[in-house]
Amino acid sequence: MERILSKDEIAELLSAVKDGTLDAELESSDEDYSPEPRAVSSFSLVQSKGQATMRLANFDILLDGFARNLSFSLSNRLQRAVSVLRESISSMEYETLIHECSNHELYGILSLDPLKKNGLLIFDSSISFAQVEIMLGGVAEHSGDLPQRGMTTIETNILKEVIRESCLELNKAFSPIEALESDLVRVESNPRLVTIVPADTEMMVAAFRVKINEISGLLRLVIPYSSLDPIREKLKSELGASGPGGQWRSHLAHEVEDMDVAVSAQLAQITLNVREILDLRVGDILQLDCSVDQPVSVMVEGKGKFSGLAGLRDGKKAVRVLERLHRRR
């Protein structure tokens, strides 16, 4: 504790300052004082947005599956080669997102049961008008041929089925970790009418590049981060790196089980030269070196996997599987 000056000492000090024998200003050290302003880094005690995209490990696997499914769905509907590729996963406040997407975008508001709150599918005007043009029989080749305006009610109604199909593809993508039942609530072209969460809500924004012929645009899948929190642990455990094979093991195994393969039953085979094939006529009989009741080979993608007996069931040809063929791979 510093010593307290007496009355006489204070008087002497004031007199010295008044006479000029003592400088009233304290000298400052160049090391302790900097005339340049110092930058201050802001930090939110509520949320760390810089790490928002890292909170959902392996979520990119689901998004890539959604993009792949949507490519097939749009290609079948439009009878065009359509590619959908994921570009980025980012985080932003809802108000900032809507302000950024205010250039005649089309908004599909989605329910995400059993996840809380709704989500959005946001189509750029270029790919929205391209789809309408193609479905009405037109030819959409270049972005310059498309109108630069908001969509009419009739045009938005045409795209409702496209968005509903997108919901089905989203459900398929989520099926490895969650039985999602997303569906279209309504379609809006006016961003002022799109309010699904408070303005400061943190949103996961997945951007996909959609290319139809020479026309390209963005499709954004928007989901509140609070809605995705319940599946965070499932993403780690069910799509994570557990055991040999890494994070893709269980996901690829699930996809392989759903693949369609060609299965055929082969009774016998013969060898003919080109001349004999050219000489074949209707009614010709090809002699096979086997009996009618001989076991047939059940072929999977051209490879013999089982043996069986050919017969009839309910008036249709059928094959009864007898045993698995143990062949070296």
mmCIF file of C-alpha atoms in Angstrom:
data_model
loop_
_atom_site.group_PDB
_atom_site.id
_atom_site.type_symbol
_atom_site.label_atom_id
_atom_site.label_comp_id
_atom_site.label_asym_id
_atom_site.label_seq_id
_atom_site.Cartn_x
_atom_site.Cartn_y
_atom_site.Cartn_z
ATOM 1 C CA MET A 1 0.000 0.000 0.000
ATOM 2 C CA GLU A 2 1.414 3.412 -1.026
ATOM 3 C CA ARG A 3 2.142 6.106 1.582
ATOM 4 C CA ILE A 4 -0.452 8.881 1.944
ATOM 5 C CA LEU A 5 0.974 12.403 1.528
ATOM 6 C CA SER A 6 0.653 14.853 4.368
ATOM 7 C CA LYS A 7 -0.940 18.292 4.045
ATOM 8 C CA ASP A 8 2.448 20.050 3.865
ATOM 9 C CA GLU A 9 3.750 17.635 1.238
ATOM 10 C CA ILE A 10 0.700 18.217 -0.922
ATOM 11 C CA ALA A 11 1.195 21.980 -0.645
ATOM 12 C CA GLU A 12 4.841 21.706 -1.710
ATOM 13 C CA LEU A 13 3.843 19.491 -4.659
ATOM 14 C CA LEU A 14 1.214 21.966 -5.896
ATOM 15 C CA SER A 15 3.670 24.848 -5.518
ATOM 16 C CA ALA A 16 6.298 23.019 -7.603
ATOM 17 C CA VAL A 17 3.763 22.336 -10.345
ATOM 18 C CA LYS A 18 2.668 25.983 -10.324
ATOM 19 C CA ASP A 19 6.271 27.258 -10.554
ATOM 20 C CA GLY A 20 7.040 24.890 -13.433
ATOM 21 C CA THR A 21 9.773 23.025 -11.642
ATOM 22 C CA LEU A 22 7.664 19.818 -11.894
ATOM 23 C CA ASP A 23 5.966 18.651 -15.108
ATOM 24 C CA ALA A 24 2.283 17.972 -14.530
ATOM 25 C CA GLU A 25 2.137 15.365 -17.402
ATOM 26 C CA LEU A 26 3.537 11.882 -16.921
ATOM 27 C CA GLU A 27 6.032 10.713 -19.464
ATOM 28 C CA SER A 28 4.905 7.714 -21.442
ATOM 29 C CA SER A 29 7.116 4.984 -22.737
ATOM 30 C CA ASP A 30 7.105 4.187 -26.421
ATOM 31 C CA GLU A 31 6.890 0.499 -25.550
ATOM 32 C CA ASP A 32 3.682 0.943 -23.558
ATOM 33 C CA TYR A 33 1.843 3.209 -25.961
ATOM 34 C CA SER A 34 1.010 2.722 -29.630
ATOM 35 C CA PRO A 35 -0.719 5.483 -31.589
ATOM 36 C CA GLU A 36 -2.050 2.911 -34.087
ATOM 37 C CA PRO A 37 -5.500 1.406 -33.287
ATOM 38 C CA ARG A 38 -5.489 -2.312 -32.583
ATOM 39 C CA ALA A 39 -7.892 -4.718 -34.276
ATOM 40 C CA VAL A 40 -10.301 -6.546 -32.001
ATOM 41 C CA SER A 41 -11.502 -10.022 -32.930
ATOM 42 C CA SER A 42 -15.190 -10.673 -32.258
ATOM 43 C CA PHE A 43 -16.321 -13.952 -30.742
ATOM 44 C CA SER A 44 -19.849 -15.222 -30.148
ATOM 45 C CA LEU A 45 -20.459 -16.815 -26.773
ATOM 46 C CA VAL A 46 -23.627 -18.399 -28.184
ATOM 47 C CA GLN A 47 -22.322 -20.106 -31.302
ATOM 48 C CA SER A 48 -19.116 -20.500 -33.273
ATOM 49 C CA LYS A 49 -20.121 -20.116 -36.902
ATOM 50 C CA GLY A 50 -16.670 -20.814 -38.235
ATOM 51 C CA GLN A 51 -16.927 -24.390 -37.052
ATOM 52 C CA ALA A 52 -20.578 -24.883 -37.934
ATOM 53 C CA THR A 53 -19.901 -27.041 -40.982
ATOM 54 C CA MET A 54 -17.609 -29.286 -38.915
ATOM 55 C CA ARG A 55 -20.282 -30.173 -36.412
ATOM 56 C CA LEU A 56 -21.921 -32.765 -38.668
ATOM 57 C CA ALA A 57 -19.304 -35.358 -39.494
ATOM 58 C CA ASN A 58 -19.983 -37.401 -42.645
ATOM 59 C CA PHE A 59 -23.008 -35.272 -43.581
ATOM 60 C CA ASP A 60 -21.421 -34.771 -47.001
ATOM 61 C CA ILE A 61 -22.035 -38.474 -47.696
ATOM 62 C CA LEU A 62 -25.797 -37.955 -47.411
ATOM 63 C CA LEU A 63 -25.670 -34.831 -49.570
ATOM 64 C CA ASP A 64 -23.710 -36.618 -52.305
ATOM 65 C CA GLY A 65 -26.305 -39.397 -52.254
ATOM 66 C CA PHE A 66 -29.078 -36.810 -52.609
ATOM 67 C CA ALA A 67 -27.288 -35.200 -55.570
ATOM 68 C CA ARG A 68 -26.852 -38.568 -57.282
ATOM 69 C CA ASN A 69 -30.496 -39.557 -56.772
ATOM 70 C CA LEU A 70 -31.742 -36.174 -57.963
ATOM 71 C CA SER A 71 -29.650 -36.416 -61.147
ATOM 72 C CA PHE A 72 -31.442 -39.637 -62.115
ATOM 73 C CA SER A 73 -34.864 -38.271 -61.142
ATOM 74 C CA LEU A 74 -34.561 -35.044 -63.146
ATOM 75 C CA SER A 75 -33.051 -36.863 -66.132
ATOM 76 C CA ASN A 76 -36.024 -39.249 -66.260
ATOM 77 C CA ARG A 77 -38.593 -36.471 -65.876
ATOM 78 C CA LEU A 78 -37.074 -34.076 -68.412
ATOM 79 C CA GLN A 79 -35.728 -36.742 -70.800
ATOM 80 C CA ARG A 80 -32.481 -34.789 -70.810
ATOM 81 C CA ALA A 81 -29.027 -35.415 -69.408
ATOM 82 C CA VAL A 82 -29.114 -33.580 -66.066
ATOM 83 C CA SER A 83 -26.149 -33.436 -63.699
ATOM 84 C CA VAL A 84 -26.367 -32.405 -60.044
ATOM 85 C CA LEU A 85 -23.071 -31.955 -58.186
ATOM 86 C CA ARG A 86 -22.497 -30.694 -54.654
ATOM 87 C CA GLU A 87 -20.468 -27.493 -54.607
ATOM 88 C CA SER A 88 -20.286 -26.411 -50.972
ATOM 89 C CA ILE A 89 -21.643 -26.715 -47.453
ATOM 90 C CA SER A 90 -21.793 -23.417 -45.603
ATOM 91 C CA SER A 91 -23.436 -21.770 -42.636
ATOM 92 C CA MET A 92 -25.257 -18.451 -42.492
ATOM 93 C CA GLU A 93 -28.056 -16.697 -40.692
ATOM 94 C CA TYR A 94 -31.506 -17.085 -42.182
ATOM 95 C CA GLU A 95 -31.918 -13.356 -42.820
ATOM 96 C CA THR A 96 -28.606 -13.237 -44.722
ATOM 97 C CA LEU A 97 -29.609 -16.254 -46.813
ATOM 98 C CA ILE A 98 -32.938 -14.775 -47.888
ATOM 99 C CA HIS A 99 -31.254 -11.472 -48.732
ATOM 100 C CA GLU A 100 -28.693 -13.333 -50.866
ATOM 101 C CA CYS A 101 -31.401 -15.352 -52.661
ATOM 102 C CA SER A 102 -33.568 -12.456 -53.841
ATOM 103 C CA ASN A 103 -33.108 -12.690 -57.610
ATOM 104 C CA HIS A 104 -36.314 -14.406 -58.779
ATOM 105 C CA GLU A 105 -35.493 -17.700 -57.007
ATOM 106 C CA LEU A 106 -38.190 -20.302 -56.413
ATOM 107 C CA TYR A 107 -38.654 -21.435 -52.796
ATOM 108 C CA GLY A 108 -39.997 -24.870 -51.914
ATOM 109 C CA ILE A 109 -40.890 -25.034 -48.208
ATOM 110 C CA LEU A 110 -40.431 -28.592 -46.908
ATOM 111 C CA SER A 111 -41.582 -30.437 -43.829
ATOM 112 C CA LEU A 112 -38.812 -32.630 -42.402
ATOM 113 C CA ASP A 113 -40.624 -35.065 -40.098
ATOM 114 C CA PRO A 114 -39.469 -36.302 -37.618
ATOM 115 C CA LEU A 115 -36.909 -33.473 -37.530
ATOM 116 C CA LYS A 116 -38.080 -30.220 -35.986
ATOM 117 C CA LYS A 117 -38.786 -27.106 -38.072
ATOM 118 C CA ASN A 118 -39.081 -26.832 -41.844
ATOM 119 C CA GLY A 119 -36.431 -26.653 -44.534
ATOM 120 C CA LEU A 120 -36.094 -25.089 -47.972
ATOM 121 C CA LEU A 121 -35.231 -26.104 -51.526
ATOM 122 C CA ILE A 122 -34.237 -22.948 -53.400
ATOM 123 C CA PHE A 123 -34.015 -23.101 -57.211
ATOM 124 C CA ASP A 124 -32.216 -20.453 -59.257
ATOM 125 C CA SER A 125 -34.490 -18.821 -61.824
ATOM 126 C CA SER A 126 -32.401 -20.246 -64.690
ATOM 127 C CA ILE A 127 -32.987 -23.902 -63.831
ATOM 128 C CA SER A 128 -36.606 -23.217 -62.781
ATOM 129 C CA PHE A 129 -37.542 -21.670 -66.140
ATOM 130 C CA ALA A 130 -35.507 -24.306 -68.019
ATOM 131 C CA GLN A 131 -37.531 -27.112 -66.437
ATOM 132 C CA VAL A 132 -40.857 -25.379 -67.171
ATOM 133 C CA GLU A 133 -39.812 -24.729 -70.771
ATOM 134 C CA ILE A 134 -38.828 -28.369 -71.355
ATOM 135 C CA MET A 135 -41.916 -29.826 -69.655
ATOM 136 C CA LEU A 136 -44.160 -27.633 -71.838
ATOM 137 C CA GLY A 137 -42.463 -28.930 -74.985
ATOM 138 C CA GLY A 138 -40.043 -26.093 -75.586
ATOM 139 C CA VAL A 139 -36.302 -26.176 -76.140
ATOM 140 C CA ALA A 140 -34.176 -24.537 -73.471
ATOM 141 C CA GLU A 141 -30.596 -24.370 -74.697
ATOM 142 C CA HIS A 142 -29.103 -21.136 -73.337
ATOM 143 C CA SER A 143 -29.661 -18.984 -70.269
ATOM 144 C CA GLY A 144 -30.138 -15.910 -72.494
ATOM 145 C CA ASP A 145 -33.334 -17.461 -73.892
ATOM 146 C CA LEU A 146 -35.011 -17.516 -70.452
ATOM 147 C CA PRO A 147 -37.113 -14.674 -68.972
ATOM 148 C CA GLN A 148 -35.640 -12.466 -66.261
ATOM 149 C CA ARG A 149 -38.634 -12.169 -63.949
ATOM 150 C CA GLY A 150 -40.444 -13.880 -61.135
ATOM 151 C CA MET A 151 -42.427 -17.037 -61.852
ATOM 152 C CA THR A 152 -46.193 -16.942 -62.314
ATOM 153 C CA THR A 153 -48.623 -19.081 -60.327
ATOM 154 C CA ILE A 154 -49.079 -21.472 -63.266
ATOM 155 C CA GLU A 155 -45.315 -21.911 -63.629
ATOM 156 C CA THR A 156 -44.824 -22.591 -59.913
ATOM 157 C CA ASN A 157 -47.640 -25.165 -60.000
ATOM 158 C CA ILE A 158 -45.854 -26.986 -62.828
ATOM 159 C CA LEU A 159 -42.735 -27.333 -60.662
ATOM 160 C CA LYS A 160 -44.547 -28.642 -57.587
ATOM 161 C CA GLU A 161 -44.202 -32.249 -58.709
ATOM 162 C CA VAL A 162 -40.482 -31.738 -59.344
ATOM 163 C CA ILE A 163 -40.027 -30.536 -55.763
ATOM 164 C CA ARG A 164 -42.124 -33.412 -54.390
ATOM 165 C CA GLU A 165 -39.891 -35.878 -56.245
ATOM 166 C CA SER A 166 -36.870 -34.080 -54.788
ATOM 167 C CA CYS A 167 -38.319 -34.758 -51.333
ATOM 168 C CA LEU A 168 -38.472 -38.478 -52.121
ATOM 169 C CA GLU A 169 -34.818 -38.442 -53.184
ATOM 170 C CA LEU A 170 -33.931 -36.603 -49.970
ATOM 171 C CA ASN A 171 -35.721 -39.303 -47.968
ATOM 172 C CA LYS A 172 -33.695 -42.002 -49.758
ATOM 173 C CA ALA A 173 -30.451 -40.200 -49.007
ATOM 174 C CA PHE A 174 -31.288 -39.954 -45.295
ATOM 175 C CA SER A 175 -32.532 -43.564 -45.025
ATOM 176 C CA PRO A 176 -29.201 -45.019 -43.747
ATOM 177 C CA ILE A 177 -29.422 -42.915 -40.574
ATOM 178 C CA GLU A 178 -32.991 -41.589 -40.265
ATOM 179 C CA ALA A 179 -36.454 -42.517 -41.589
ATOM 180 C CA LEU A 180 -37.060 -39.023 -42.978
ATOM 181 C CA GLU A 181 -40.526 -38.200 -44.329
ATOM 182 C CA SER A 182 -39.981 -34.838 -45.995
ATOM 183 C CA ASP A 183 -42.772 -33.398 -48.114
ATOM 184 C CA LEU A 184 -43.654 -30.183 -49.900
ATOM 185 C CA VAL A 185 -45.651 -27.720 -47.794
ATOM 186 C CA ARG A 186 -45.981 -24.933 -50.373
ATOM 187 C CA VAL A 187 -44.101 -23.106 -53.123
ATOM 188 C CA GLU A 188 -43.330 -19.381 -53.032
ATOM 189 C CA SER A 189 -41.670 -16.987 -55.457
ATOM 190 C CA ASN A 190 -41.764 -13.975 -53.117
ATOM 191 C CA PRO A 191 -38.981 -14.157 -50.470
ATOM 192 C CA ARG A 192 -41.010 -11.946 -48.114
ATOM 193 C CA LEU A 193 -43.530 -14.750 -47.763
ATOM 194 C CA VAL A 194 -40.874 -17.321 -46.829
ATOM 195 C CA THR A 195 -40.498 -17.282 -43.043
ATOM 196 C CA ILE A 196 -39.754 -20.649 -41.476
ATOM 197 C CA VAL A 197 -37.444 -19.641 -38.587
ATOM 198 C CA PRO A 198 -36.369 -16.441 -36.764
ATOM 199 C CA ALA A 199 -34.035 -14.142 -38.714
ATOM 200 C CA ASP A 200 -30.923 -14.925 -36.613
ATOM 201 C CA THR A 201 -31.270 -18.733 -36.831
ATOM 202 C CA GLU A 202 -28.129 -20.506 -38.030
ATOM 203 C CA MET A 203 -28.809 -22.506 -41.199
ATOM 204 C CA MET A 204 -26.955 -25.295 -42.980
ATOM 205 C CA VAL A 205 -26.825 -24.343 -46.673
ATOM 206 C CA ALA A 206 -25.789 -27.053 -49.151
ATOM 207 C CA ALA A 207 -25.287 -25.679 -52.670
ATOM 208 C CA PHE A 208 -25.603 -27.981 -55.704
ATOM 209 C CA ARG A 209 -24.676 -27.095 -59.292
ATOM 210 C CA VAL A 210 -27.487 -28.239 -61.634
ATOM 211 C CA LYS A 211 -26.729 -28.412 -65.352
ATOM 212 C CA ILE A 212 -29.479 -28.932 -67.952
ATOM 213 C CA ASN A 213 -28.110 -28.855 -71.497
ATOM 214 C CA GLU A 214 -26.030 -25.646 -71.547
ATOM 215 C CA ILE A 215 -28.035 -24.025 -68.741
ATOM 216 C CA SER A 216 -26.492 -24.041 -65.289
ATOM 217 C CA GLY A 217 -27.755 -22.822 -61.927
ATOM 218 C CA LEU A 218 -27.716 -23.447 -58.201
ATOM 219 C CA LEU A 219 -30.033 -25.533 -56.098
ATOM 220 C CA ARG A 220 -29.760 -24.901 -52.359
ATOM 221 C CA LEU A 221 -30.885 -27.293 -49.653
ATOM 222 C CA VAL A 222 -31.413 -25.310 -46.439
ATOM 223 C CA ILE A 223 -31.982 -26.928 -43.015
ATOM 224 C CA PRO A 224 -31.713 -25.321 -39.551
ATOM 225 C CA TYR A 225 -28.715 -26.664 -37.646
ATOM 226 C CA SER A 226 -30.921 -27.164 -34.593
ATOM 227 C CA SER A 227 -32.994 -29.648 -36.625
ATOM 228 C CA LEU A 228 -29.896 -31.675 -37.520
ATOM 229 C CA ASP A 229 -28.469 -31.878 -33.988
ATOM 230 C CA PRO A 230 -30.479 -35.052 -33.079
ATOM 231 C CA ILE A 231 -28.841 -37.040 -35.911
ATOM 232 C CA ARG A 232 -25.289 -35.857 -35.216
ATOM 233 C CA GLU A 233 -24.353 -38.981 -33.221
ATOM 234 C CA LYS A 234 -25.967 -41.258 -35.804
ATOM 235 C CA LEU A 235 -23.826 -39.684 -38.505
ATOM 236 C CA LYS A 236 -20.717 -40.508 -36.500
ATOM 237 C CA SER A 237 -21.674 -44.056 -35.509
ATOM 238 C CA GLU A 238 -23.495 -45.324 -38.613
ATOM 239 C CA LEU A 239 -21.453 -43.542 -41.292
ATOM 240 C CA GLY A 240 -18.258 -43.120 -39.304
ATOM 241 C CA ALA A 241 -14.970 -44.957 -39.470
ATOM 242 C CA SER A 242 -15.684 -48.017 -37.358
ATOM 243 C CA GLY A 243 -13.598 -51.069 -38.159
ATOM 244 C CA PRO A 244 -11.876 -52.000 -41.423
ATOM 245 C CA GLY A 245 -13.083 -50.149 -44.486
ATOM 246 C CA GLY A 246 -13.442 -46.732 -42.928
ATOM 247 C CA GLN A 247 -16.446 -44.457 -43.083
ATOM 248 C CA TRP A 248 -17.666 -45.809 -46.423
ATOM 249 C CA ARG A 249 -17.979 -49.454 -45.382
ATOM 250 C CA SER A 250 -21.535 -49.552 -44.026
ATOM 251 C CA HIS A 251 -22.802 -46.983 -46.525
ATOM 252 C CA LEU A 252 -21.456 -48.871 -49.556
ATOM 253 C CA ALA A 253 -22.725 -52.191 -48.185
ATOM 254 C CA HIS A 254 -26.223 -50.715 -47.915
ATOM 255 C CA GLU A 255 -26.057 -49.323 -51.464
ATOM 256 C CA VAL A 256 -24.786 -52.633 -52.910
ATOM 257 C CA GLU A 257 -27.708 -54.524 -51.344
ATOM 258 C CA ASP A 258 -30.157 -52.312 -53.271
ATOM 259 C CA MET A 259 -28.476 -52.809 -56.656
ATOM 260 C CA ASP A 260 -30.438 -54.571 -59.430
ATOM 261 C CA VAL A 261 -28.648 -57.530 -61.072
ATOM 262 C CA ALA A 262 -29.583 -59.768 -64.012
ATOM 263 C CA VAL A 263 -30.382 -63.410 -63.098
ATOM 264 C CA SER A 264 -30.844 -66.112 -65.770
ATOM 265 C CA ALA A 265 -31.130 -69.896 -65.907
ATOM 266 C CA GLN A 266 -28.930 -71.664 -68.480
ATOM 267 C CA LEU A 267 -29.708 -75.242 -69.466
ATOM 268 C CA ALA A 268 -26.845 -75.766 -71.945
ATOM 269 C CA GLN A 269 -24.800 -74.025 -74.615
ATOM 270 C CA ILE A 270 -23.523 -74.902 -78.062
ATOM 271 C CA THR A 271 -20.940 -73.419 -80.411
ATOM 272 C CA LEU A 272 -21.803 -72.386 -83.979
ATOM 273 C CA ASN A 273 -19.710 -70.704 -86.630
ATOM 274 C CA VAL A 274 -20.845 -67.592 -88.475
ATOM 275 C CA ARG A 275 -21.974 -69.518 -91.607
ATOM 276 C CA GLU A 276 -24.192 -71.831 -89.542
ATOM 277 C CA ILE A 277 -25.800 -68.846 -87.826
ATOM 278 C CA LEU A 278 -26.442 -67.113 -91.181
ATOM 279 C CA ASP A 279 -28.071 -70.308 -92.523
ATOM 280 C CA LEU A 280 -30.547 -70.548 -89.612
ATOM 281 C CA ARG A 281 -34.229 -70.433 -90.633
ATOM 282 C CA VAL A 282 -37.497 -70.441 -88.745
ATOM 283 C CA GLY A 283 -38.259 -74.020 -87.664
ATOM 284 C CA ASP A 284 -34.634 -75.199 -87.489
ATOM 285 C CA ILE A 285 -33.803 -77.329 -84.451
ATOM 286 C CA LEU A 286 -30.585 -76.891 -82.471
ATOM 287 C CA GLN A 287 -29.424 -80.074 -80.778
ATOM 288 C CA LEU A 288 -28.307 -79.631 -77.124
ATOM 289 C CA ASP A 289 -26.142 -82.250 -75.435
ATOM 290 C CA CYS A 290 -28.305 -82.508 -72.313
ATOM 291 C CA SER A 291 -31.530 -84.057 -71.061
ATOM 292 C CA VAL A 292 -34.706 -82.132 -70.201
ATOM 293 C CA ASP A 293 -34.495 -82.945 -66.478
ATOM 294 C CA GLN A 294 -30.821 -81.992 -66.192
ATOM 295 C CA PRO A 295 -30.053 -79.303 -63.564
ATOM 296 C CA VAL A 296 -29.655 -75.811 -64.969
ATOM 297 C CA SER A 297 -27.090 -73.193 -63.955
ATOM 298 C CA VAL A 298 -28.527 -70.104 -62.299
ATOM 299 C CA MET A 299 -26.393 -67.221 -63.572
ATOM 300 C CA VAL A 300 -25.984 -63.889 -61.772
ATOM 301 C CA GLU A 301 -24.577 -61.225 -64.117
ATOM 302 C CA GLY A 302 -23.236 -64.018 -66.340
ATOM 303 C CA LYS A 303 -21.557 -65.920 -63.492
ATOM 304 C CA GLY A 304 -22.817 -69.332 -62.326
ATOM 305 C CA LYS A 305 -23.843 -69.072 -58.673
ATOM 306 C CA PHE A 306 -26.451 -71.843 -58.111
ATOM 307 C CA SER A 307 -27.747 -75.050 -59.642
ATOM 308 C CA GLY A 308 -31.478 -75.637 -60.038
ATOM 309 C CA LEU A 309 -34.292 -77.551 -61.723
ATOM 310 C CA ALA A 310 -36.467 -76.002 -64.422
ATOM 311 C CA GLY A 311 -40.215 -76.512 -64.226
ATOM 312 C CA LEU A 312 -43.624 -74.868 -64.138
ATOM 313 C CA ARG A 313 -45.431 -73.054 -61.318
ATOM 314 C CA ASP A 314 -48.897 -71.538 -61.716
ATOM 315 C CA GLY A 315 -48.591 -71.972 -65.451
ATOM 316 C CA LYS A 316 -45.304 -70.057 -65.660
ATOM 317 C CA LYS A 317 -41.753 -71.241 -66.120
ATOM 318 C CA ALA A 318 -39.789 -71.365 -62.880
ATOM 319 C CA VAL A 319 -36.494 -72.609 -61.454
ATOM 320 C CA ARG A 320 -36.044 -74.299 -58.074
ATOM 321 C CA VAL A 321 -32.662 -73.527 -56.523
ATOM 322 C CA LEU A 322 -30.914 -76.741 -55.411
ATOM 323 C CA GLU A 323 -27.513 -75.665 -54.125
ATOM 324 C CA ARG A 324 -24.848 -72.974 -54.253
ATOM 325 C CA LEU A 325 -21.992 -73.531 -56.683
ATOM 326 C CA HIS A 326 -18.694 -73.296 -54.820
ATOM 327 C CA ARG A 327 -16.424 -71.713 -57.351
ATOM 328 C CA ARG A 328 -13.166 -69.979 -56.697
ATOM 329 C CA ARG A 329 -13.332 -66.227 -57.245
#
